[in-house]
Amino acid sequence: MNPRLTPRARQAVIAAMFGAHLLIYLISWVIGRVSPVEFFANLWGGSVEENDFFQLLLLAGNAIIAWVLLVSKRDLLLGAGTMFLLAVHGLMGHKLAPDSLTSGAMLMVSIIVLYVGVKINTLLPARYWWALVASYLALFFIFVEIRWGSLIPGLDFTTGISNAVPLLLLFLLGLSACARSFQLLAYFWAIVISFTFCQPYGWETVLIAFAALAAVFSAKGRVPSPTALVFLACGLVVTFLVLFPVVAIAMGESLLAVDKVLRDPDFLTALGNTAWTATVSTLVLVAFTVPLAYAVSRLRFRGRTLLLSLIDLPIVIPQSVAAIALLKVFGEQQYIGQLLSDRLGISFSGTAWGIIVAQVFVALPFITRSALAAFEAVPERLELAARTLGASSWSAFRRIALPLASRGIFLGAVLAWARAAGEFGALMLIAQNPRTAPMEVYLKFDRLGPVQAAPMGAALLFFSVAMFFLLQFVSRTLPSVHGERGSGT
Amino acid sequence: MSAEAMPAATPVARPAAPVLLEMRDLELSLGAFRLGPLRLELSSGDYLVLLGPSGCGKTSLLRALAGIYPVGPRRLFLEGEDVGSLAPHKRGVGYVPQTADLFPHMTAEANISFGLSYLGLGGQERRSRVEDMARRLDVAGLLERQPATLSGGEAKRVALARSLVLEPRLLLLDEPLSMLDHNARRRMLDLLRRVHDETGTTTVHVTHDREEAWALGGRCAVMNAGSLEGEGSAEDLFRRPGCRFVAEFLGGENIFEARFEGPRAVLDWGTFTMPAAPGFETGCVQIRPETIVLATPQNPERFSARVIASSDRGIYRETRLELDGGRTLVWHAASSRNPAPPAGEEVLLCLTEPPHAVPGEGGGADA
């Protein structure tokens, strides 16, 4: 922090620093770099050049140092630091920022950063100071590298930044403002990195990084656990992989193009087809899997483990294989398919029936697993209590287990619905018509390429995500085992 | 040990009430755990406190009585009806589990009126019964609350109301005082007593806490490892335990191996005269800590002991003593009367009441 020096030692330090300072200028003058000496020489000679504004700033800097070192009794560090910065500018300033206005501004901003650093040093724990210093150096390095790309040979950033120097100044000022808290500093770095290295996806990256940082900084456990916090940060890296394309497609499309898609009758029909087939599939699944999940959660029987694995089978099987397997049973030339077609007039190839069968197949694990977990979270004790109060086993299920599991079941149904609505692979083989929305997007892509298909993709994305979040929100109003209604608390 | 084999107990004042609950060699296997065979009868209006250490099968027994574990035919009778195979909702047995188990998605009021919906009552009648029961159990102000917002004691009272409002033939309480603080326990005890007095519901109250048996009086039974070890009034079981397990579980301290020579109990550190010969030659004696007093030199059965440590328990002072041969004796004396003897001092003591003889194997009671 502030070293406690005797007055004599203090004077010695000041003298030494002045000496070194002057020496640097002298050297830089001798080797032909810029220096105040040159400025005075020019002034004397009556030919002040345009660049001499920078020299004026250096002079002002010298005056500041002298004032700080002699008058202020506290910020020896600031004085020494400022002197260092001035010296560096004296030596390198012209190389870094050839126009003197920028160079001078850089110097001033650097002094501000230094001043902030000193204040942090006296007011906050030392780690903040180190964070500021490290940030400053890193920032400086990044922009020097961007501007000239020559500090480290072989390292070549390609960024969207062309006018690095003003941006550096802006960021340095931002850094000074943010340095008093780690949280602000992290957001600051999110901005810097997004807009330097992640172009042209700067905005998308900033959005996701801010969300991730907000999550990490707000994370609080009952017991403080740095391990869990680090894991959270690591996990968020993976979600980045998911979020990035999603945000990119959502932000990348112009509203005009999306609007045009929304007026496209083909797309609207496909959207309608998707909605009703997925809804029917989900209802079929709910009707069969919810009782199954309850039974599996309450009973122990032979083959239970096998049954649990069977439920997951649709996740394991590739969708094209699933489609062929389904066609093997329900296809036109097969016995069951023929039977259904002859007796009931139900055909599967290229009909909504086929779509629904495929959707039920692929979405089955999602709702069954959710419902199973939901029922297992309902303590059996509650149902036993209900039984002793006069409830039959059916009544205990209907009044206790089902309502308490309803949130989990509903979320499972939402997942299943989303999975059914998004199904594409199996439909490719079983029923391309009537067209569902994913099929429509694919066909458009096939005919016209990715650029033409993207607005439709954006529109579909918007629908899916909006639906998903809406349903998630609705689910919070359902009761859960913990006895809290989301809306009530 | 079954109820018949118990030593003659002083009969608790009990009118000749009809037998309500009868267990005839009730047996139950739950994995490796075996319950029974149990024989027990309860008269209408009885309040039985069933004591036993953790894991002795108390809760399993309650669940069997409630019908959660079926026990098969001719094992369990309720008002003369064989209910062993009857589903829980047809038994008319109220069961208040240890964890209260209120339905978290319903208000306290909906919890209490849950069972009433199966009785085919009108809305008005239901409401009035719920309100009446809520008033009795002191939960009238909580009816609109969600169970998650109730304290432990409140939740237990609501759970009790939920069962009692159905006017069950038999009420089963599983550790109704557990997980309550001291004051809440006392209030709950008073409440249980009052409710039993008012409704006369035959009740089985399961606990591992002997204090509850004292506080609730009535009949007690002690269970261990799936079987009944003793049954009788609280007074009988505490003062005159019939076997070593009951003596240790209820009293816990001051149990010493002894030989019996007629009415004289010979211990390895002293000899005491009892009012009558116990009828067996070897066994144990239990000396209740509060019957020990400082001896007068004239007392022939005095014994000496060295004070190890003494601690004040508020109403009484507990002193641990070392006897000849290294055994430990616990002495309870009223705090106000006796000044604490310093540690290390030899004291001469005698008993105000003869010790109680208990048959059974010796063991390291003083360990």
Tab-separated table of C-alpha atoms in Angstrom, chain A residues 155-480:
chain	number	residue	atom	x	y	z
A	155	LEU	CA	-0.195	-14.615	-33.319
A	156	ASP	CA	-2.702	-13.018	-35.610
A	157	PHE	CA	-6.091	-11.968	-34.347
A	158	THR	CA	-8.717	-11.382	-36.922
A	159	THR	CA	-11.274	-9.117	-35.423
A	160	GLY	CA	-13.857	-6.714	-36.629
A	161	ILE	CA	-12.069	-3.796	-35.040
A	162	SER	CA	-10.506	-1.343	-37.428
A	163	ASN	CA	-10.292	1.745	-35.310
A	164	ALA	CA	-8.593	0.242	-32.297
A	165	VAL	CA	-7.170	3.317	-30.657
A	166	PRO	CA	-10.375	5.246	-29.851
A	167	LEU	CA	-11.937	1.983	-28.727
A	168	LEU	CA	-9.001	1.355	-26.439
A	169	LEU	CA	-9.459	4.774	-24.901
A	170	LEU	CA	-13.129	4.121	-24.384
A	171	PHE	CA	-12.433	0.751	-22.832
A	172	LEU	CA	-9.709	2.138	-20.599
A	173	LEU	CA	-12.163	4.676	-19.241
A	174	GLY	CA	-14.690	1.890	-18.794
A	175	LEU	CA	-12.101	-0.183	-17.032
A	176	SER	CA	-11.444	2.608	-14.545
A	177	ALA	CA	-15.149	2.829	-13.797
A	178	CYS	CA	-15.627	-0.923	-13.483
A	179	ALA	CA	-12.537	-1.750	-11.502
A	180	ARG	CA	-14.098	-1.088	-8.126
A	181	SER	CA	-16.073	-4.330	-8.296
A	182	PHE	CA	-15.256	-7.720	-9.709
A	183	GLN	CA	-18.771	-8.048	-11.005
A	184	LEU	CA	-18.590	-4.898	-13.098
A	185	LEU	CA	-15.121	-5.875	-14.245
A	186	ALA	CA	-16.441	-9.209	-15.474
A	187	TYR	CA	-19.238	-7.548	-17.435
A	188	PHE	CA	-16.666	-5.149	-18.803
A	189	TRP	CA	-14.533	-8.011	-20.020
A	190	ALA	CA	-17.567	-9.692	-21.517
A	191	ILE	CA	-18.077	-6.576	-23.620
A	192	VAL	CA	-14.414	-6.269	-24.573
A	193	ILE	CA	-14.014	-9.872	-25.618
A	194	SER	CA	-17.346	-10.002	-27.413
A	195	PHE	CA	-16.671	-6.926	-29.499
A	196	THR	CA	-13.063	-7.646	-30.277
A	197	PHE	CA	-12.827	-11.378	-30.835
A	198	CYS	CA	-16.384	-12.463	-31.442
A	199	GLN	CA	-17.208	-10.238	-34.386
A	200	PRO	CA	-19.488	-10.276	-36.272
A	201	TYR	CA	-21.440	-11.945	-33.474
A	202	GLY	CA	-20.559	-9.281	-30.908
A	203	TRP	CA	-24.124	-8.590	-29.813
A	204	GLU	CA	-25.074	-12.237	-29.579
A	205	THR	CA	-21.999	-13.020	-27.528
A	206	VAL	CA	-22.536	-10.091	-25.192
A	207	LEU	CA	-26.122	-11.197	-24.602
A	208	ILE	CA	-25.168	-14.765	-23.739
A	209	ALA	CA	-22.103	-13.790	-21.726
A	210	PHE	CA	-24.165	-11.352	-19.675
A	211	ALA	CA	-26.736	-14.047	-18.972
A	212	ALA	CA	-24.009	-16.471	-17.912
A	213	LEU	CA	-22.317	-13.887	-15.689
A	214	ALA	CA	-25.620	-12.943	-14.121
A	215	ALA	CA	-26.137	-16.623	-13.326
A	216	VAL	CA	-22.676	-17.074	-11.832
A	217	PHE	CA	-22.764	-13.912	-9.764
A	218	SER	CA	-26.231	-14.559	-8.410
A	219	ALA	CA	-25.456	-18.193	-7.598
A	220	LYS	CA	-25.844	-18.849	-3.905
A	221	GLY	CA	-25.826	-22.183	-2.133
A	222	ARG	CA	-26.872	-23.052	1.376
A	223	VAL	CA	-23.213	-23.825	1.940
A	224	PRO	CA	-20.666	-21.752	0.036
A	225	SER	CA	-19.045	-24.044	-2.496
A	226	PRO	CA	-16.418	-22.659	-4.849
A	227	THR	CA	-16.341	-26.059	-6.575
A	228	ALA	CA	-19.995	-25.862	-7.498
A	229	LEU	CA	-19.470	-22.322	-8.703
A	230	VAL	CA	-16.606	-23.344	-10.980
A	231	PHE	CA	-18.705	-26.247	-12.265
A	232	LEU	CA	-21.533	-23.840	-12.989
A	233	ALA	CA	-19.193	-21.696	-15.038
A	234	CYS	CA	-17.934	-24.792	-16.910
A	235	GLY	CA	-21.478	-25.974	-17.541
A	236	LEU	CA	-22.435	-22.614	-18.923
A	237	VAL	CA	-19.754	-23.046	-21.558
A	238	VAL	CA	-21.740	-25.958	-22.977
A	239	THR	CA	-25.003	-24.074	-22.889
A	240	PHE	CA	-23.173	-21.434	-24.867
A	241	LEU	CA	-22.928	-23.977	-27.655
A	242	VAL	CA	-26.695	-24.319	-27.637
A	243	LEU	CA	-27.513	-20.702	-27.072
A	244	PHE	CA	-25.161	-19.256	-29.608
A	245	PRO	CA	-26.749	-20.587	-32.807
A	246	VAL	CA	-30.194	-19.971	-31.357
A	247	VAL	CA	-29.468	-16.359	-30.514
A	248	ALA	CA	-27.598	-15.947	-33.788
A	249	ILE	CA	-30.520	-17.118	-35.904
A	250	ALA	CA	-32.963	-15.118	-33.805
A	251	MET	CA	-30.950	-11.898	-34.030
A	252	GLY	CA	-29.581	-12.457	-37.483
A	253	GLU	CA	-32.865	-12.339	-39.385
A	254	SER	CA	-34.538	-9.122	-40.308
A	255	LEU	CA	-38.060	-8.700	-39.010
A	256	LEU	CA	-39.191	-7.965	-42.535
A	257	ALA	CA	-38.098	-11.389	-43.786
A	258	VAL	CA	-39.695	-13.118	-40.814
A	259	ASP	CA	-42.883	-11.158	-41.388
A	260	LYS	CA	-42.939	-12.378	-44.978
A	261	VAL	CA	-42.634	-15.964	-43.777
A	262	LEU	CA	-45.526	-15.475	-41.392
A	263	ARG	CA	-47.718	-14.522	-44.345
A	264	ASP	CA	-46.664	-17.574	-46.319
A	265	PRO	CA	-49.733	-19.869	-46.486
A	266	ASP	CA	-47.596	-22.997	-46.882
A	267	PHE	CA	-45.745	-22.216	-43.708
A	268	LEU	CA	-48.922	-21.442	-41.784
A	269	THR	CA	-50.484	-24.726	-42.903
A	270	ALA	CA	-47.362	-26.586	-41.854
A	271	LEU	CA	-47.426	-24.816	-38.506
A	272	GLY	CA	-51.037	-25.829	-38.021
A	273	ASN	CA	-50.265	-29.431	-38.952
A	274	THR	CA	-47.412	-29.488	-36.482
A	275	ALA	CA	-49.538	-28.078	-33.689
A	276	TRP	CA	-52.420	-30.495	-34.019
A	277	THR	CA	-50.432	-33.669	-34.666
A	278	ALA	CA	-48.077	-32.934	-31.763
A	279	THR	CA	-51.040	-32.192	-29.515
A	280	VAL	CA	-52.783	-35.439	-30.403
A	281	SER	CA	-49.535	-37.361	-29.910
A	282	THR	CA	-49.038	-35.756	-26.508
A	283	LEU	CA	-52.580	-36.559	-25.416
A	284	VAL	CA	-52.123	-40.178	-26.474
A	285	LEU	CA	-48.853	-40.310	-24.545
A	286	VAL	CA	-50.369	-38.745	-21.427
A	287	ALA	CA	-53.237	-41.200	-21.461
A	288	PHE	CA	-50.909	-44.189	-21.500
A	289	THR	CA	-47.663	-43.164	-19.852
A	290	VAL	CA	-49.008	-41.391	-16.757
A	291	PRO	CA	-50.714	-44.544	-15.420
A	292	LEU	CA	-47.656	-46.545	-16.391
A	293	ALA	CA	-45.338	-44.145	-14.580
A	294	TYR	CA	-47.512	-44.301	-11.460
A	295	ALA	CA	-47.513	-48.082	-11.503
A	296	VAL	CA	-43.753	-48.274	-12.002
A	297	SER	CA	-43.124	-45.775	-9.224
A	298	ARG	CA	-45.311	-47.637	-6.711
A	299	LEU	CA	-44.646	-51.266	-7.561
A	300	ARG	CA	-41.588	-53.493	-7.557
A	301	PHE	CA	-41.868	-56.352	-10.008
A	302	ARG	CA	-39.781	-58.623	-12.143
A	303	GLY	CA	-38.608	-56.938	-15.283
A	304	ARG	CA	-39.038	-53.465	-13.815
A	305	THR	CA	-35.481	-52.510	-14.694
A	306	LEU	CA	-35.961	-53.919	-18.171
A	307	LEU	CA	-39.130	-51.884	-18.569
A	308	LEU	CA	-37.288	-48.742	-17.495
A	309	SER	CA	-34.651	-49.414	-20.148
A	310	LEU	CA	-37.297	-50.066	-22.791
A	311	ILE	CA	-38.785	-46.680	-22.099
A	312	ASP	CA	-35.482	-45.092	-23.061
A	313	LEU	CA	-35.151	-47.108	-26.226
A	314	PRO	CA	-36.490	-44.401	-28.587
A	315	ILE	CA	-33.634	-42.149	-27.446
A	316	VAL	CA	-31.097	-44.804	-28.351
A	317	ILE	CA	-32.487	-45.799	-31.719
A	318	PRO	CA	-31.527	-43.569	-34.654
A	319	GLN	CA	-34.625	-41.911	-36.039
A	320	SER	CA	-34.264	-43.365	-39.494
A	321	VAL	CA	-34.051	-46.849	-37.993
A	322	ALA	CA	-37.100	-46.109	-35.875
A	323	ALA	CA	-38.956	-45.042	-38.994
A	324	ILE	CA	-38.080	-48.245	-40.826
A	325	ALA	CA	-39.058	-50.290	-37.791
A	326	LEU	CA	-42.416	-48.544	-37.643
A	327	LEU	CA	-42.943	-49.081	-41.362
A	328	LYS	CA	-42.161	-52.745	-40.829
A	329	VAL	CA	-45.253	-52.936	-38.631
A	330	PHE	CA	-47.599	-50.268	-39.902
A	331	GLY	CA	-46.420	-50.074	-43.512
A	332	GLU	CA	-48.741	-50.848	-46.387
A	333	GLN	CA	-47.297	-54.221	-47.292
A	334	GLN	CA	-47.137	-55.446	-43.699
A	335	TYR	CA	-49.760	-57.577	-41.993
A	336	ILE	CA	-50.892	-55.123	-39.309
A	337	GLY	CA	-50.670	-52.171	-41.644
A	338	GLN	CA	-52.742	-54.032	-44.229
A	339	LEU	CA	-55.248	-55.117	-41.599
A	340	LEU	CA	-55.738	-51.596	-40.305
A	341	SER	CA	-55.949	-50.269	-43.813
A	342	ASP	CA	-58.562	-52.846	-44.899
A	343	ARG	CA	-60.711	-52.925	-41.790
A	344	LEU	CA	-60.540	-49.351	-40.518
A	345	GLY	CA	-59.307	-47.513	-43.542
A	346	ILE	CA	-56.339	-46.239	-41.588
A	347	SER	CA	-53.192	-45.902	-43.618
A	348	PHE	CA	-49.894	-44.729	-42.168
A	349	SER	CA	-47.629	-43.890	-45.055
A	350	GLY	CA	-47.963	-40.242	-45.910
A	351	THR	CA	-50.870	-39.535	-43.549
A	352	ALA	CA	-51.392	-37.766	-40.258
A	353	TRP	CA	-51.718	-41.209	-38.649
A	354	GLY	CA	-48.154	-41.972	-39.658
A	355	ILE	CA	-46.982	-38.660	-38.304
A	356	ILE	CA	-48.688	-39.271	-34.982
A	357	VAL	CA	-47.313	-42.787	-34.655
A	358	ALA	CA	-43.789	-41.543	-35.333
A	359	GLN	CA	-44.195	-38.657	-32.896
A	360	VAL	CA	-45.550	-40.907	-30.158
A	361	PHE	CA	-42.605	-43.212	-30.674
A	362	VAL	CA	-39.912	-40.573	-30.377
A	363	ALA	CA	-41.538	-38.526	-27.586
A	364	LEU	CA	-42.386	-41.468	-25.330
A	365	PRO	CA	-39.288	-41.382	-23.089
A	366	PHE	CA	-39.593	-37.684	-22.342
A	367	ILE	CA	-42.999	-37.757	-20.734
A	368	THR	CA	-42.583	-41.180	-19.161
A	369	ARG	CA	-39.353	-40.235	-17.438
A	370	SER	CA	-40.742	-36.929	-16.207
A	371	ALA	CA	-43.934	-38.508	-14.936
A	372	LEU	CA	-41.973	-41.263	-13.228
A	373	ALA	CA	-39.718	-38.775	-11.482
A	374	ALA	CA	-42.738	-36.712	-10.512
A	375	PHE	CA	-44.548	-39.664	-8.957
A	376	GLU	CA	-41.423	-40.826	-7.190
A	377	ALA	CA	-41.092	-37.391	-5.640
A	378	VAL	CA	-44.531	-37.774	-4.046
A	379	PRO	CA	-43.952	-39.526	-0.724
A	380	GLU	CA	-45.993	-42.689	-0.483
A	381	ARG	CA	-46.705	-41.670	3.113
A	382	LEU	CA	-49.113	-39.042	1.864
A	383	GLU	CA	-51.153	-41.604	0.004
A	384	LEU	CA	-51.098	-43.893	3.032
A	385	ALA	CA	-52.399	-41.023	5.129
A	386	ALA	CA	-55.178	-40.533	2.599
A	387	ARG	CA	-56.005	-44.239	2.721
A	388	THR	CA	-56.461	-44.150	6.490
A	389	LEU	CA	-58.751	-41.159	6.045
A	390	GLY	CA	-61.116	-43.172	3.922
A	391	ALA	CA	-59.711	-42.774	0.433
A	392	SER	CA	-59.676	-45.814	-1.828
A	393	SER	CA	-56.452	-46.436	-3.696
A	394	TRP	CA	-57.974	-44.817	-6.808
A	395	SER	CA	-59.113	-41.852	-4.768
A	396	ALA	CA	-55.685	-41.486	-3.149
A	397	PHE	CA	-54.142	-41.475	-6.618
A	398	ARG	CA	-56.617	-38.952	-7.964
A	399	ARG	CA	-56.608	-36.567	-5.012
A	400	ILE	CA	-53.036	-36.857	-3.736
A	401	ALA	CA	-50.515	-38.413	-6.123
A	402	LEU	CA	-51.838	-36.979	-9.357
A	403	PRO	CA	-52.179	-33.347	-8.221
A	404	LEU	CA	-48.778	-33.420	-6.524
A	405	ALA	CA	-47.137	-34.908	-9.592
A	406	SER	CA	-49.031	-32.671	-11.975
A	407	ARG	CA	-46.249	-30.141	-12.370
A	408	GLY	CA	-43.734	-32.800	-13.354
A	409	ILE	CA	-46.231	-34.488	-15.649
A	410	PHE	CA	-47.107	-31.206	-17.290
A	411	LEU	CA	-43.447	-30.366	-17.849
A	412	GLY	CA	-42.935	-33.833	-19.284
A	413	ALA	CA	-45.898	-33.287	-21.582
A	414	VAL	CA	-44.401	-29.982	-22.696
A	415	LEU	CA	-41.121	-31.708	-23.460
A	416	ALA	CA	-42.911	-34.490	-25.287
A	417	TRP	CA	-44.957	-31.971	-27.239
A	418	ALA	CA	-41.809	-30.096	-28.210
A	419	ARG	CA	-40.077	-33.316	-29.173
A	420	ALA	CA	-43.072	-34.424	-31.237
A	421	ALA	CA	-43.433	-31.062	-32.928
A	422	GLY	CA	-39.734	-30.974	-33.752
A	423	GLU	CA	-39.585	-34.539	-35.102
A	424	PHE	CA	-38.130	-34.656	-38.565
A	425	GLY	CA	-35.955	-37.723	-39.149
A	426	ALA	CA	-38.625	-40.385	-38.800
A	427	LEU	CA	-41.190	-38.297	-40.683
A	428	MET	CA	-38.779	-38.045	-43.578
A	429	LEU	CA	-39.304	-41.761	-44.163
A	430	ILE	CA	-42.838	-42.320	-42.963
A	431	ALA	CA	-44.848	-39.294	-43.907
A	432	GLN	CA	-43.540	-36.216	-45.664
A	433	ASN	CA	-47.137	-35.177	-46.153
A	434	PRO	CA	-49.071	-33.585	-44.614
A	435	ARG	CA	-46.123	-31.310	-44.091
A	436	THR	CA	-45.143	-30.300	-40.597
A	437	ALA	CA	-43.119	-27.177	-39.947
A	438	PRO	CA	-39.679	-28.838	-39.629
A	439	MET	CA	-40.346	-30.627	-42.909
A	440	GLU	CA	-41.342	-27.342	-44.536
A	441	VAL	CA	-38.108	-25.730	-43.341
A	442	TYR	CA	-36.122	-28.641	-44.712
A	443	LEU	CA	-37.821	-28.581	-48.101
A	444	LYS	CA	-37.271	-24.854	-48.362
A	445	PHE	CA	-33.623	-25.380	-47.474
A	446	ASP	CA	-33.412	-28.141	-50.059
A	447	ARG	CA	-34.905	-25.989	-52.797
A	448	LEU	CA	-33.491	-22.568	-52.027
A	449	GLY	CA	-30.506	-22.976	-49.700
A	450	PRO	CA	-29.729	-21.843	-46.164
A	451	VAL	CA	-30.112	-18.118	-46.707
A	452	GLN	CA	-33.696	-18.486	-47.934
A	453	ALA	CA	-34.597	-21.003	-45.238
A	454	ALA	CA	-33.176	-18.963	-42.365
A	455	PRO	CA	-36.129	-16.562	-41.901
A	456	MET	CA	-38.487	-19.507	-41.727
A	457	GLY	CA	-36.145	-21.108	-39.244
A	458	ALA	CA	-36.189	-17.922	-37.185
A	459	ALA	CA	-39.973	-17.841	-37.230
A	460	LEU	CA	-40.218	-21.486	-36.192
A	461	LEU	CA	-37.649	-20.911	-33.490
A	462	PHE	CA	-39.652	-18.011	-32.188
A	463	PHE	CA	-42.805	-20.120	-32.051
A	464	SER	CA	-41.108	-23.054	-30.366
A	465	VAL	CA	-39.325	-20.979	-27.762
A	466	ALA	CA	-42.336	-18.792	-27.029
A	467	MET	CA	-44.533	-21.863	-26.622
A	468	PHE	CA	-41.986	-23.576	-24.454
A	469	PHE	CA	-41.514	-20.675	-22.075
A	470	LEU	CA	-45.214	-19.988	-21.906
A	471	LEU	CA	-45.902	-23.573	-20.889
A	472	GLN	CA	-43.028	-23.562	-18.423
A	473	PHE	CA	-44.558	-20.491	-16.878
A	474	VAL	CA	-47.987	-22.104	-16.725
A	475	SER	CA	-46.481	-25.129	-15.001
A	476	ARG	CA	-45.420	-22.958	-12.081
A	477	THR	CA	-49.029	-22.448	-11.119
A	478	LEU	CA	-49.470	-26.186	-10.568
A	479	PRO	CA	-48.902	-27.634	-7.094
A	480	SER	CA	-45.753	-29.527	-6.281
